Amino acid sequence: MSWLDIFRSREKPKPATAELAKDRLQIILAHERVGRGREDFLPKLQQELIAVVARYVAVDPDKVSVNLERGSGMSTLAIGIELPSPGNAGRNAA
Amino acid sequence: MSWLDIFRSREKPKPATAELAKDRLQIILAHERVGRGREDFLPKLQQELIAVVARYVAVDPDKVSVNLERGSGMSTLAIGIELPSPGNAGRNAA
C-alpha cells in the first residue's frame, strides 16, 4: 500500500517547541461511493470514533481537529488528535 | 492537508469487474510516538472501530482487510472495508 508512505514521510515532522513531546494520532476515513444510493455516514462516525480512542488514551477535546471533505464519489474525514505526554516518560524527542 | 490528495487521486480506481458496484471504506490510523513511554494501542482499537462502522453500514467480516505496521516512531493501522451495494440503487459506476 504505497499511500502509507505518506505517513512514513511525515514520521519526523518539525514540531513547534511547545509540541515537542506530544504524541499524535491521525485517523483518516475515506469512503468511496460507486453510486449515489448510500448516505454519507462519515459525519456521524466522527464523535464515536473519538470516543473509542478516548477509552485508550486521554483525549483533550481542545486538541482534536476534524476535517471533513465531501466529493461526488468520495468523502474523507480526517481527525487529528494531539495526545498528552505519557507521564514524564519518553521525552527523548531525538 | 496535502496528504488528502492521495485519496483524491484514488477516487477513480480501476475496479475488478466483480467489485464494480462496491462502495469501499478505508480507515487509516497513524500514531506518531515521540518517545517510548506510551503503549501501542492501535491493535486494540481495530475491532472496536470496525464495530462502530458496522452500526452504520452492513459490514461483512470476510470483506475486511487489516494491515498493521509498527515502526520505531510511528505505527499505522489500515482497515479496508468493502461495503455491499445499497440495495439496487446507485449502480451508476461511471
CSV table of C-alpha atoms in Angstrom, one decimal:
chain,number,residue,atom,x,y,z
A,1,MET,CA,0.0,0.0,0.0
A,2,SER,CA,2.1,2.9,-1.3
A,3,TRP,CA,-0.1,5.6,0.3
A,4,LEU,CA,1.2,4.5,3.7
A,5,ASP,CA,4.5,6.1,2.5
A,6,ILE,CA,2.8,9.4,3.1
A,7,PHE,CA,2.7,8.8,6.8
A,8,ARG,CA,6.2,7.5,6.9
A,9,SER,CA,7.5,10.5,5.2
A,10,ARG,CA,5.8,12.5,7.9
A,11,GLU,CA,7.4,10.4,10.6
A,12,LYS,CA,9.7,13.2,11.6
A,13,PRO,CA,7.9,16.5,11.3
A,14,LYS,CA,9.5,19.6,12.7
A,15,PRO,CA,7.3,20.3,15.7
A,16,ALA,CA,6.8,23.6,17.3
A,17,THR,CA,8.7,23.8,20.5
A,18,ALA,CA,5.6,23.5,22.6
A,19,GLU,CA,4.6,20.3,20.8
A,20,LEU,CA,8.0,18.7,21.1
A,21,ALA,CA,6.9,15.9,23.5
A,22,LYS,CA,3.4,15.3,22.1
A,23,ASP,CA,2.3,12.1,20.5
A,24,ARG,CA,-0.1,12.4,17.7
A,25,LEU,CA,-2.8,10.3,16.4
A,26,GLN,CA,-4.4,10.7,13.0
A,27,ILE,CA,-7.5,9.0,11.8
A,28,ILE,CA,-8.4,9.2,8.2
A,29,LEU,CA,-11.6,7.7,6.8
A,30,ALA,CA,-12.1,7.6,3.0
A,31,HIS,CA,-15.4,6.5,1.7
A,32,GLU,CA,-15.5,5.7,-2.0
A,33,ARG,CA,-19.1,5.6,-3.2
A,34,VAL,CA,-19.7,4.0,-6.5
A,35,GLY,CA,-23.2,5.2,-6.8
A,36,ARG,CA,-25.5,7.7,-5.0
A,37,GLY,CA,-27.6,5.1,-3.2
A,38,ARG,CA,-25.8,5.3,0.1
A,39,GLU,CA,-26.0,8.0,2.7
A,40,ASP,CA,-22.8,9.7,3.7
A,41,PHE,CA,-22.3,8.4,7.1
A,42,LEU,CA,-18.8,9.8,7.9
A,43,PRO,CA,-20.0,12.8,9.9
A,44,LYS,CA,-22.0,10.6,12.2
A,45,LEU,CA,-19.0,8.4,12.9
A,46,GLN,CA,-16.8,11.2,13.9
A,47,GLN,CA,-17.7,11.6,17.6
A,48,GLU,CA,-18.0,7.8,18.1
A,49,LEU,CA,-14.5,7.2,16.8
A,50,ILE,CA,-13.1,9.9,19.1
A,51,ALA,CA,-15.0,8.3,22.0
A,52,VAL,CA,-13.5,4.9,21.2
A,53,VAL,CA,-10.0,6.3,21.1
A,54,ALA,CA,-10.6,8.2,24.4
A,55,ARG,CA,-11.1,4.8,26.1
A,56,TYR,CA,-7.4,4.0,25.4
A,57,VAL,CA,-5.7,7.3,25.7
A,58,ALA,CA,-6.5,10.7,27.3
A,59,VAL,CA,-8.0,12.9,24.7
A,60,ASP,CA,-8.3,16.6,25.3
A,61,PRO,CA,-11.3,17.9,23.2
A,62,ASP,CA,-9.3,21.1,22.6
A,63,LYS,CA,-6.6,19.1,20.9
A,64,VAL,CA,-8.9,17.4,18.4
A,65,SER,CA,-9.1,18.7,14.8
A,66,VAL,CA,-11.6,17.5,12.3
A,67,ASN,CA,-11.6,18.0,8.6
A,68,LEU,CA,-14.5,16.6,6.5
A,69,GLU,CA,-14.4,16.9,2.7
A,70,ARG,CA,-17.3,15.6,0.6
A,71,GLY,CA,-16.8,14.9,-3.1
A,72,SER,CA,-19.1,13.4,-5.6
A,73,GLY,CA,-17.5,9.9,-5.4
A,74,MET,CA,-15.6,10.1,-2.2
A,75,SER,CA,-15.8,11.6,1.2
A,76,THR,CA,-12.8,11.9,3.5
A,77,LEU,CA,-12.9,12.5,7.2
A,78,ALA,CA,-9.6,13.4,8.9
A,79,ILE,CA,-9.3,13.5,12.6
A,80,GLY,CA,-6.1,14.7,14.2
A,81,ILE,CA,-5.6,14.2,17.9
A,82,GLU,CA,-2.7,15.5,19.9
A,83,LEU,CA,-2.1,13.2,22.8
A,84,PRO,CA,-0.7,14.4,26.1
A,85,SER,CA,2.7,13.1,27.0
A,86,PRO,CA,2.5,9.7,28.9
A,87,GLY,CA,3.7,11.0,32.2
A,88,ASN,CA,7.3,12.0,32.3
A,89,ALA,CA,8.4,9.0,30.3
A,90,GLY,CA,9.6,9.1,26.8
A,91,ARG,CA,10.6,12.6,26.3
A,92,ASN,CA,13.5,11.7,24.0
A,93,ALA,CA,12.4,13.6,21.0
A,94,ALA,CA,15.5,12.9,19.0
B,1,MET,CA,-3.7,18.8,4.3
B,2,SER,CA,-2.0,17.8,1.2
B,3,TRP,CA,-1.9,14.1,2.1
B,4,LEU,CA,-5.6,14.0,1.4
B,5,ASP,CA,-4.7,14.3,-2.3
B,6,ILE,CA,-3.7,10.7,-2.1
B,7,PHE,CA,-7.2,9.7,-1.5
B,8,ARG,CA,-8.5,12.0,-4.2
B,9,SER,CA,-6.1,10.6,-6.7
B,10,ARG,CA,-7.5,7.2,-5.9
B,11,GLU,CA,-11.0,8.5,-6.4
B,12,LYS,CA,-11.5,6.5,-9.6
B,13,PRO,CA,-9.6,3.3,-9.3
B,14,LYS,CA,-10.0,0.7,-11.9
B,15,PRO,CA,-12.0,-1.9,-10.0
B,16,ALA,CA,-12.1,-5.6,-10.9
B,17,THR,CA,-15.4,-6.4,-12.7
B,18,ALA,CA,-16.7,-8.2,-9.6
B,19,GLU,CA,-16.2,-5.1,-7.5
B,20,LEU,CA,-17.7,-2.7,-9.9
B,21,ALA,CA,-20.7,-1.8,-7.7
B,22,LYS,CA,-19.0,-1.9,-4.4
B,23,ASP,CA,-18.5,1.0,-2.1
B,24,ARG,CA,-15.4,1.0,-0.1
B,25,LEU,CA,-14.3,2.4,3.2
B,26,GLN,CA,-10.8,2.8,4.3
B,27,ILE,CA,-9.8,3.7,7.8
B,28,ILE,CA,-6.2,4.7,8.4
B,29,LEU,CA,-4.8,5.4,11.8
B,30,ALA,CA,-1.3,6.8,12.2
B,31,HIS,CA,0.1,7.1,15.6
B,32,GLU,CA,3.3,9.1,15.9
B,33,ARG,CA,5.1,8.4,19.1
B,34,VAL,CA,7.6,11.0,20.2
B,35,GLY,CA,9.0,8.8,23.0
B,36,ARG,CA,8.7,5.2,24.1
B,37,GLY,CA,6.5,5.9,27.1
B,38,ARG,CA,3.2,5.0,25.5
B,39,GLU,CA,1.8,1.7,24.7
B,40,ASP,CA,0.9,0.9,21.2
B,41,PHE,CA,-2.8,0.8,21.4
B,42,LEU,CA,-3.7,0.6,17.7
B,43,PRO,CA,-4.2,-3.2,17.6
B,44,LYS,CA,-6.7,-2.9,20.4
B,45,LEU,CA,-8.7,-0.3,18.6
B,46,GLN,CA,-9.1,-2.4,15.5
B,47,GLN,CA,-12.1,-4.4,16.4
B,48,GLU,CA,-13.9,-1.6,18.1
B,49,LEU,CA,-13.5,0.7,15.1
B,50,ILE,CA,-15.0,-1.9,12.8
B,51,ALA,CA,-17.8,-2.4,15.3
B,52,VAL,CA,-18.6,1.3,15.3
B,53,VAL,CA,-18.7,1.4,11.5
B,54,ALA,CA,-20.9,-1.7,11.5
B,55,ARG,CA,-23.6,0.3,13.3
B,56,TYR,CA,-24.0,2.5,10.3
B,57,VAL,CA,-23.4,0.1,7.4
B,58,ALA,CA,-23.5,-3.6,6.8
B,59,VAL,CA,-20.0,-5.0,7.2
B,60,ASP,CA,-19.2,-8.4,6.0
B,61,PRO,CA,-16.3,-9.7,8.1
B,62,ASP,CA,-15.0,-11.5,5.1
B,63,LYS,CA,-14.6,-8.2,3.3
B,64,VAL,CA,-12.5,-6.5,5.9
B,65,SER,CA,-8.7,-6.3,5.5
B,66,VAL,CA,-6.4,-5.1,8.2
B,67,ASN,CA,-2.8,-4.1,7.9
B,68,LEU,CA,-0.8,-3.1,10.9
B,69,GLU,CA,2.7,-1.8,10.6
B,70,ARG,CA,4.8,-0.9,13.6
B,71,GLY,CA,7.8,1.3,13.3
B,72,SER,CA,10.0,2.9,16.0
B,73,GLY,CA,8.3,6.2,15.9
B,74,MET,CA,5.1,5.5,14.1
B,75,SER,CA,2.5,2.8,13.9
B,76,THR,CA,-0.1,2.7,11.2
B,77,LEU,CA,-3.2,0.6,11.1
B,78,ALA,CA,-5.1,0.4,7.8
B,79,ILE,CA,-8.5,-1.1,7.7
B,80,GLY,CA,-10.2,-1.6,4.4
B,81,ILE,CA,-13.9,-2.5,4.3
B,82,GLU,CA,-15.7,-3.4,1.1
B,83,LEU,CA,-19.4,-2.4,1.6
B,84,PRO,CA,-22.2,-4.3,-0.1
B,85,SER,CA,-24.2,-2.3,-2.6
B,86,PRO,CA,-27.0,-0.3,-1.0
B,87,GLY,CA,-29.9,-2.2,-2.4
B,88,ASN,CA,-30.3,-1.8,-6.1
B,89,ALA,CA,-29.8,1.9,-6.0
B,90,GLY,CA,-26.8,3.7,-7.3
B,91,ARG,CA,-25.2,1.3,-9.6
B,92,ASN,CA,-24.1,4.0,-12.0
B,93,ALA,CA,-20.4,3.2,-11.9
B,94,ALA,CA,-19.5,5.9,-14.4
